[in-house]
């Protein structure tokens, strides 16, 4: 019975991570992928694309009324983005911690933004901020056929099985 099991269940979540146009321009794609791989998360989808205004409008729907919104959309559409879906235990929360504060100047050293960027308007990476939002964003950026269900051979080194 799971309830009395001594095994701590792993919460297998998925999240959307995107290297923004400034991160791609600055050749930080590999550095960012490396951090997620080394942490132990599993890549289940990845593509490079030039984001359409339609997708960006939905993606940043909640920010529509912010003064920086037009500049944000221009920035996000200015060049290719590398969109990824990463899977693992608590990956939504963990990746937000790995990414750091929205304002790069407040982001702690050790975080992607805190190590690799200086300004809120060029903060190089996106990460979904909740499990619900992650589901919506993954559906917006990926077709289900683009996501691969696969098992890592080192699963038992990362998780109690
Ligand atoms: P995130 O979830 O940490 O990316 O932050 P938000 O969801 O609050 O904002 C989305 C994105 O809008 C940020 O990553 C920034 O690229 C941009 N942004 C947010 N706040 C500001 C701001 O005050 N000024 C500017 N120029 N851009 C902002
Ligand atoms: Mg956000």
mmCIF file of C-alpha atoms and ligand atoms in Angstrom:
data_model
loop_
_atom_site.group_PDB
_atom_site.id
_atom_site.type_symbol
_atom_site.label_atom_id
_atom_site.label_comp_id
_atom_site.label_asym_id
_atom_site.label_seq_id
_atom_site.Cartn_x
_atom_site.Cartn_y
_atom_site.Cartn_z
ATOM 1 C CA UNK A 1 0.000 0.000 0.000
ATOM 2 C CA UNK A 2 1.494 3.310 -1.110
ATOM 3 C CA UNK A 3 0.296 5.109 2.022
ATOM 4 C CA UNK A 4 2.451 3.010 4.355
ATOM 5 C CA UNK A 5 5.287 2.469 1.959
ATOM 6 C CA UNK A 6 8.763 3.458 3.147
ATOM 7 C CA UNK A 7 9.410 4.820 -0.322
ATOM 8 C CA UNK A 8 9.098 8.593 -0.634
ATOM 9 C CA UNK A 9 7.149 9.034 -3.838
ATOM 10 C CA UNK A 10 8.709 11.117 -6.554
ATOM 11 C CA UNK A 11 6.461 13.785 -7.942
ATOM 12 C CA UNK A 12 7.059 13.483 -11.659
ATOM 13 C CA UNK A 13 6.345 16.891 -13.038
ATOM 14 C CA UNK A 14 7.164 18.507 -16.335
ATOM 15 C CA UNK A 15 8.045 22.142 -16.925
ATOM 16 C CA UNK A 16 8.683 24.439 -19.863
ATOM 17 C CA UNK A 17 12.155 25.930 -20.013
ATOM 18 C CA UNK A 18 13.034 28.281 -22.845
ATOM 19 C CA UNK A 19 16.326 29.901 -23.696
ATOM 20 C CA UNK A 20 15.264 33.360 -24.816
ATOM 21 C CA UNK A 21 16.711 35.113 -27.907
ATOM 22 C CA UNK A 22 19.439 36.845 -25.856
ATOM 23 C CA UNK A 23 20.517 33.508 -24.373
ATOM 24 C CA UNK A 24 20.704 31.945 -27.834
ATOM 25 C CA UNK A 25 22.635 34.945 -29.215
ATOM 26 C CA UNK A 26 25.074 34.729 -26.320
ATOM 27 C CA UNK A 27 25.640 31.002 -27.014
ATOM 28 C CA UNK A 28 24.333 29.957 -23.603
ATOM 29 C CA UNK A 29 22.111 27.111 -24.831
ATOM 30 C CA UNK A 30 24.663 24.420 -23.964
ATOM 31 C CA UNK A 31 25.448 25.957 -20.573
ATOM 32 C CA UNK A 32 21.762 26.005 -19.670
ATOM 33 C CA UNK A 33 21.081 22.465 -20.886
ATOM 34 C CA UNK A 34 24.152 21.302 -18.961
ATOM 35 C CA UNK A 35 22.789 22.632 -15.676
ATOM 36 C CA UNK A 36 19.485 20.795 -16.036
ATOM 37 C CA UNK A 37 21.152 17.566 -17.166
ATOM 38 C CA UNK A 38 23.664 17.594 -14.328
ATOM 39 C CA UNK A 39 20.972 18.282 -11.771
ATOM 40 C CA UNK A 40 19.350 14.993 -12.802
ATOM 41 C CA UNK A 41 16.372 16.189 -14.784
ATOM 42 C CA UNK A 42 15.297 14.424 -17.953
ATOM 43 C CA UNK A 43 14.869 16.178 -21.280
ATOM 44 C CA UNK A 44 11.628 15.032 -22.917
ATOM 45 C CA UNK A 45 11.260 17.631 -25.689
ATOM 46 C CA UNK A 46 13.339 20.295 -27.375
ATOM 47 C CA UNK A 47 13.153 22.535 -30.428
ATOM 48 C CA UNK A 48 14.523 25.764 -31.821
ATOM 49 C CA UNK A 49 11.966 28.146 -33.242
ATOM 50 C CA UNK A 50 11.212 31.741 -33.985
ATOM 51 C CA UNK A 51 8.218 32.379 -31.743
ATOM 52 C CA UNK A 52 5.131 33.887 -33.372
ATOM 53 C CA UNK A 53 3.410 36.925 -31.899
ATOM 54 C CA UNK A 54 0.317 34.720 -31.454
ATOM 55 C CA UNK A 55 2.148 32.220 -29.253
ATOM 56 C CA UNK A 56 3.936 34.975 -27.348
ATOM 57 C CA UNK A 57 0.658 36.799 -26.781
ATOM 58 C CA UNK A 58 -0.801 33.696 -25.148
ATOM 59 C CA UNK A 59 2.397 32.876 -23.300
ATOM 60 C CA UNK A 60 2.563 36.331 -21.704
ATOM 61 C CA UNK A 61 -1.208 36.914 -21.578
ATOM 62 C CA UNK A 62 -1.107 37.883 -17.879
ATOM 63 C CA UNK A 63 1.395 40.669 -18.551
ATOM 64 C CA UNK A 64 -0.609 42.339 -21.344
ATOM 65 C CA UNK A 65 -1.259 45.497 -19.330
ATOM 66 C CA UNK A 66 2.290 45.973 -18.089
ATOM 67 C CA UNK A 67 4.193 48.956 -19.497
ATOM 68 C CA UNK A 68 7.063 46.700 -20.606
ATOM 69 C CA UNK A 69 4.760 44.284 -22.508
ATOM 70 C CA UNK A 70 5.351 45.613 -26.074
ATOM 71 C CA UNK A 71 9.125 45.575 -25.538
ATOM 72 C CA UNK A 72 8.879 42.087 -24.048
ATOM 73 C CA UNK A 73 7.088 40.736 -27.119
ATOM 74 C CA UNK A 74 9.570 42.470 -29.452
ATOM 75 C CA UNK A 75 12.469 40.968 -27.505
ATOM 76 C CA UNK A 76 10.999 37.473 -27.477
ATOM 77 C CA UNK A 77 10.286 37.632 -31.227
ATOM 78 C CA UNK A 78 13.679 39.140 -32.086
ATOM 79 C CA UNK A 79 15.433 35.831 -32.762
ATOM 80 C CA UNK A 80 15.273 32.105 -32.222
ATOM 81 C CA UNK A 81 14.262 30.586 -28.924
ATOM 82 C CA UNK A 82 15.184 27.097 -27.715
ATOM 83 C CA UNK A 83 12.147 25.586 -26.021
ATOM 84 C CA UNK A 84 12.505 22.503 -23.845
ATOM 85 C CA UNK A 85 10.418 20.325 -21.600
ATOM 86 C CA UNK A 86 12.216 18.881 -18.591
ATOM 87 C CA UNK A 87 10.824 16.171 -16.335
ATOM 88 C CA UNK A 88 11.617 15.138 -12.785
ATOM 89 C CA UNK A 89 10.759 15.335 -9.116
ATOM 90 C CA UNK A 90 9.438 18.803 -8.231
ATOM 91 C CA UNK A 91 10.990 20.124 -11.425
ATOM 92 C CA UNK A 92 8.717 23.195 -11.552
ATOM 93 C CA UNK A 93 9.850 24.529 -8.185
ATOM 94 C CA UNK A 94 13.437 23.309 -8.528
ATOM 95 C CA UNK A 95 13.893 24.927 -11.908
ATOM 96 C CA UNK A 96 12.546 28.266 -10.659
ATOM 97 C CA UNK A 97 15.200 28.101 -7.938
ATOM 98 C CA UNK A 98 17.874 27.205 -10.518
ATOM 99 C CA UNK A 99 16.768 30.095 -12.757
ATOM 100 C CA UNK A 100 16.709 32.744 -10.011
ATOM 101 C CA UNK A 101 14.804 35.995 -9.562
ATOM 102 C CA UNK A 102 13.136 37.658 -12.559
ATOM 103 C CA UNK A 103 15.304 40.719 -12.036
ATOM 104 C CA UNK A 104 18.784 39.458 -12.893
ATOM 105 C CA UNK A 105 20.360 42.041 -10.609
ATOM 106 C CA UNK A 106 18.539 40.429 -7.672
ATOM 107 C CA UNK A 107 19.206 36.842 -8.763
ATOM 108 C CA UNK A 108 21.553 34.942 -6.490
ATOM 109 C CA UNK A 109 24.957 33.765 -7.672
ATOM 110 C CA UNK A 110 24.680 30.118 -8.621
ATOM 111 C CA UNK A 111 21.435 30.681 -10.492
ATOM 112 C CA UNK A 112 21.228 30.879 -14.282
ATOM 113 C CA UNK A 113 20.211 34.535 -14.214
ATOM 114 C CA UNK A 114 22.519 35.385 -11.290
ATOM 115 C CA UNK A 115 25.526 33.878 -13.048
ATOM 116 C CA UNK A 116 24.868 34.811 -16.658
ATOM 117 C CA UNK A 117 22.784 37.991 -16.912
ATOM 118 C CA UNK A 118 22.599 41.524 -15.516
ATOM 119 C CA UNK A 119 19.222 43.086 -16.383
ATOM 120 C CA UNK A 120 15.530 42.195 -15.997
ATOM 121 C CA UNK A 121 14.817 42.952 -19.670
ATOM 122 C CA UNK A 122 17.483 40.471 -20.885
ATOM 123 C CA UNK A 123 17.226 37.644 -18.398
ATOM 124 C CA UNK A 124 18.001 34.844 -20.919
ATOM 125 C CA UNK A 125 15.654 32.098 -19.721
ATOM 126 C CA UNK A 126 12.022 31.272 -19.077
ATOM 127 C CA UNK A 127 10.742 28.696 -16.571
ATOM 128 C CA UNK A 128 7.088 27.916 -15.804
ATOM 129 C CA UNK A 129 6.112 29.198 -12.369
ATOM 130 C CA UNK A 130 3.555 26.564 -11.270
ATOM 131 C CA UNK A 131 2.457 23.066 -12.198
ATOM 132 C CA UNK A 132 -0.794 24.374 -13.693
ATOM 133 C CA UNK A 133 0.982 27.039 -15.724
ATOM 134 C CA UNK A 134 3.552 24.459 -16.846
ATOM 135 C CA UNK A 135 0.806 22.266 -18.293
ATOM 136 C CA UNK A 136 -0.664 25.206 -20.212
ATOM 137 C CA UNK A 137 2.719 26.394 -21.481
ATOM 138 C CA UNK A 138 3.833 22.933 -22.591
ATOM 139 C CA UNK A 139 0.552 22.614 -24.523
ATOM 140 C CA UNK A 140 1.127 26.005 -26.097
ATOM 141 C CA UNK A 141 4.698 25.373 -27.250
ATOM 142 C CA UNK A 142 4.644 21.638 -28.033
ATOM 143 C CA UNK A 143 2.457 19.077 -29.788
ATOM 144 C CA UNK A 144 2.097 15.947 -27.647
ATOM 145 C CA UNK A 145 3.903 13.914 -30.342
ATOM 146 C CA UNK A 146 6.970 16.106 -29.802
ATOM 147 C CA UNK A 147 7.303 14.919 -26.200
ATOM 148 C CA UNK A 148 9.107 11.635 -25.653
ATOM 149 C CA UNK A 149 8.267 9.209 -22.878
ATOM 150 C CA UNK A 150 11.490 7.452 -21.995
ATOM 151 C CA UNK A 151 13.283 6.071 -18.961
ATOM 152 C CA UNK A 152 16.817 6.988 -17.948
ATOM 153 C CA UNK A 153 19.068 4.026 -17.185
ATOM 154 C CA UNK A 154 20.271 5.706 -13.966
ATOM 155 C CA UNK A 155 16.778 6.199 -12.523
ATOM 156 C CA UNK A 156 17.600 4.274 -9.328
ATOM 157 C CA UNK A 157 20.642 6.464 -8.716
ATOM 158 C CA UNK A 158 18.416 9.535 -8.704
ATOM 159 C CA UNK A 159 15.257 8.152 -7.116
ATOM 160 C CA UNK A 160 14.340 5.555 -4.538
ATOM 161 C CA UNK A 161 12.642 2.759 -6.499
HETATM 162 P P1 LIG B 1 9.607 35.293 -14.871
HETATM 163 O O1 LIG B 1 8.514 34.283 -14.639
HETATM 164 O O2 LIG B 1 10.668 35.260 -13.811
HETATM 165 O O3 LIG B 1 10.207 35.207 -16.261
HETATM 166 O O4 LIG B 1 8.958 36.758 -14.726
HETATM 167 P P2 LIG B 1 7.493 37.306 -15.120
HETATM 168 O O5 LIG B 1 6.580 36.185 -15.494
HETATM 169 O O6 LIG B 1 7.077 38.233 -14.050
HETATM 170 O O7 LIG B 1 7.811 38.202 -16.396
HETATM 171 C C1 LIG B 1 8.035 37.599 -17.651
HETATM 172 C C2 LIG B 1 9.197 38.286 -18.319
HETATM 173 O O8 LIG B 1 8.856 39.640 -18.582
HETATM 174 C C3 LIG B 1 10.483 38.373 -17.511
HETATM 175 O O9 LIG B 1 11.256 37.190 -17.544
HETATM 176 C C4 LIG B 1 11.179 39.514 -18.182
HETATM 177 O O10 LIG B 1 11.752 39.091 -19.431
HETATM 178 C C5 LIG B 1 10.019 40.447 -18.475
HETATM 179 N N1 LIG B 1 9.820 41.405 -17.413
HETATM 180 C C6 LIG B 1 9.192 41.225 -16.225
HETATM 181 N N2 LIG B 1 9.200 42.331 -15.475
HETATM 182 C C7 LIG B 1 9.827 43.272 -16.224
HETATM 183 C C8 LIG B 1 10.150 44.647 -16.011
HETATM 184 O O11 LIG B 1 9.832 45.240 -14.968
HETATM 185 N N3 LIG B 1 10.823 45.282 -17.009
HETATM 186 C C9 LIG B 1 11.161 44.652 -18.173
HETATM 187 N N4 LIG B 1 11.823 45.355 -19.107
HETATM 188 N N5 LIG B 1 10.881 43.361 -18.405
HETATM 189 C C10 LIG B 1 10.231 42.685 -17.447
HETATM 190 MG MG1 LIG B 2 6.581 34.096 -15.372
#
